[in-house]
Amino acid sequence: MPQIVVLPHHVLCPDGAVIDAPAGKSICDVLLENDIDIEHACEKSCACTTCHVIVREGFSSLNEAEDKEEDLLDKAWGLEAASRLSCQAIVAEEDLVVEIPRYTINHASENH
């Protein structure tokens, strides 16, 4: 089973994490199921950028981003070449290293 290594995030995962990730699930679902409360303001419907992640390793193993996701990513804070919306990025058979950006474009978070 592939693993997702989550790099430390000052609020969501201060110590980082290593998570078993079943192939076929989105990165967002795997994180949420493992108590890493990544924002997902649109409830994972590919309508916002609050679940933006940067895939530091294993990016090429993910499913290809569709046009709608690419258009939304253009609005994400801290966009990089290896950025994905975690609700749309489906885990394959390769391990991933994921960074959750420090900020999102969401000015009001339900958790703060």
CSV table of C-alpha atoms in Angstrom, one decimal:
chain,number,residue,atom,x,y,z
A,1,MET,CA,0.0,0.0,0.0
A,2,PRO,CA,1.4,3.4,-0.9
A,3,GLN,CA,2.1,6.0,1.8
A,4,ILE,CA,1.7,9.7,2.0
A,5,VAL,CA,4.3,11.6,3.9
A,6,VAL,CA,2.8,14.8,5.1
A,7,LEU,CA,5.4,17.5,5.7
A,8,PRO,CA,4.9,19.5,9.0
A,9,HIS,CA,2.3,22.2,8.9
A,10,HIS,CA,2.2,24.7,11.7
A,11,VAL,CA,-1.5,24.1,12.5
A,12,LEU,CA,-2.8,21.1,10.7
A,13,CYS,CA,0.1,18.6,11.3
A,14,PRO,CA,2.9,20.2,13.4
A,15,ASP,CA,5.0,17.0,13.5
A,16,GLY,CA,4.3,15.8,10.0
A,17,ALA,CA,2.8,12.3,9.4
A,18,VAL,CA,3.3,9.1,7.5
A,19,ILE,CA,-0.1,7.6,6.4
A,20,ASP,CA,-1.0,4.4,4.6
A,21,ALA,CA,-3.0,5.6,1.6
A,22,PRO,CA,-5.2,3.1,-0.4
A,23,ALA,CA,-4.8,3.5,-4.1
A,24,GLY,CA,-7.9,5.1,-5.7
A,25,LYS,CA,-8.7,7.6,-2.9
A,26,SER,CA,-8.1,11.3,-3.1
A,27,ILE,CA,-5.3,12.8,-1.1
A,28,CYS,CA,-7.9,15.0,0.6
A,29,ASP,CA,-10.0,12.0,1.8
A,30,VAL,CA,-6.9,10.2,3.0
A,31,LEU,CA,-5.8,13.2,5.0
A,32,LEU,CA,-9.3,13.8,6.5
A,33,GLU,CA,-9.6,10.1,7.5
A,34,ASN,CA,-6.3,10.4,9.4
A,35,ASP,CA,-7.3,13.5,11.4
A,36,ILE,CA,-5.4,16.0,9.3
A,37,ASP,CA,-8.2,18.6,8.8
A,38,ILE,CA,-7.3,20.1,5.5
A,39,GLU,CA,-9.7,22.8,4.5
A,40,HIS,CA,-12.2,21.8,1.8
A,41,ALA,CA,-14.7,24.7,1.7
A,42,CYS,CA,-16.5,23.3,-1.4
A,43,GLU,CA,-16.9,19.9,0.2
A,44,LYS,CA,-14.5,18.3,-2.4
A,45,SER,CA,-16.5,19.4,-5.5
A,46,CYS,CA,-13.6,21.1,-7.3
A,47,ALA,CA,-15.1,24.5,-6.8
A,48,CYS,CA,-12.4,26.2,-4.7
A,49,THR,CA,-8.7,26.0,-3.9
A,50,THR,CA,-8.8,25.5,-0.1
A,51,CYS,CA,-7.5,21.9,-0.3
A,52,HIS,CA,-4.5,22.9,-2.4
A,53,VAL,CA,-1.4,20.9,-1.8
A,54,ILE,CA,2.1,20.7,-3.3
A,55,VAL,CA,3.2,17.2,-4.2
A,56,ARG,CA,7.0,17.2,-3.5
A,57,GLU,CA,7.5,13.5,-4.5
A,58,GLY,CA,5.3,11.2,-6.6
A,59,PHE,CA,3.6,13.9,-8.6
A,60,SER,CA,3.8,12.0,-11.9
A,61,SER,CA,2.0,9.0,-10.4
A,62,LEU,CA,-1.2,11.0,-9.8
A,63,ASN,CA,-4.1,11.1,-12.3
A,64,GLU,CA,-3.9,14.0,-14.7
A,65,ALA,CA,-5.5,17.3,-13.7
A,66,GLU,CA,-8.6,18.2,-15.6
A,67,ASP,CA,-9.1,21.7,-17.1
A,68,LYS,CA,-11.5,22.8,-14.3
A,69,GLU,CA,-8.8,22.0,-11.6
A,70,GLU,CA,-6.1,23.7,-13.6
A,71,ASP,CA,-8.2,26.9,-13.9
A,72,LEU,CA,-8.9,26.9,-10.1
A,73,LEU,CA,-5.2,26.2,-9.3
A,74,ASP,CA,-4.4,29.5,-11.0
A,75,LYS,CA,-6.1,31.2,-8.1
A,76,ALA,CA,-4.4,29.2,-5.3
A,77,TRP,CA,-2.0,30.9,-2.9
A,78,GLY,CA,1.6,29.7,-3.4
A,79,LEU,CA,1.0,27.9,-6.7
A,80,GLU,CA,3.9,25.7,-7.9
A,81,ALA,CA,4.4,23.4,-10.8
A,82,ALA,CA,3.6,20.4,-8.5
A,83,SER,CA,0.4,21.9,-7.1
A,84,ARG,CA,-2.8,19.9,-7.0
A,85,LEU,CA,-6.2,20.2,-5.4
A,86,SER,CA,-6.1,17.4,-3.0
A,87,CYS,CA,-9.8,16.6,-3.6
A,88,GLN,CA,-9.0,15.8,-7.2
A,89,ALA,CA,-5.6,14.1,-6.9
A,90,ILE,CA,-6.1,10.4,-6.7
A,91,VAL,CA,-3.4,8.2,-5.1
A,92,ALA,CA,-1.9,5.5,-7.3
A,93,GLU,CA,0.7,2.9,-6.4
A,94,GLU,CA,3.6,5.2,-5.6
A,95,ASP,CA,4.4,6.9,-2.3
A,96,LEU,CA,3.8,10.6,-2.1
A,97,VAL,CA,5.4,13.5,-0.2
A,98,VAL,CA,2.9,16.3,0.3
A,99,GLU,CA,3.2,19.8,1.6
A,100,ILE,CA,0.1,21.7,2.8
A,101,PRO,CA,0.7,25.4,2.1
A,102,ARG,CA,0.7,27.7,5.0
A,103,TYR,CA,-2.1,29.8,3.7
A,104,THR,CA,-5.2,29.4,1.5
A,105,ILE,CA,-7.3,32.0,-0.2
A,106,ASN,CA,-10.1,31.3,2.3
A,107,HIS,CA,-10.3,34.4,4.4
A,108,ALA,CA,-12.6,32.8,7.0
A,109,SER,CA,-12.0,29.3,8.2
A,110,GLU,CA,-14.6,27.5,10.1
A,111,ASN,CA,-11.9,26.1,12.5
A,112,HIS,CA,-10.6,29.5,13.6
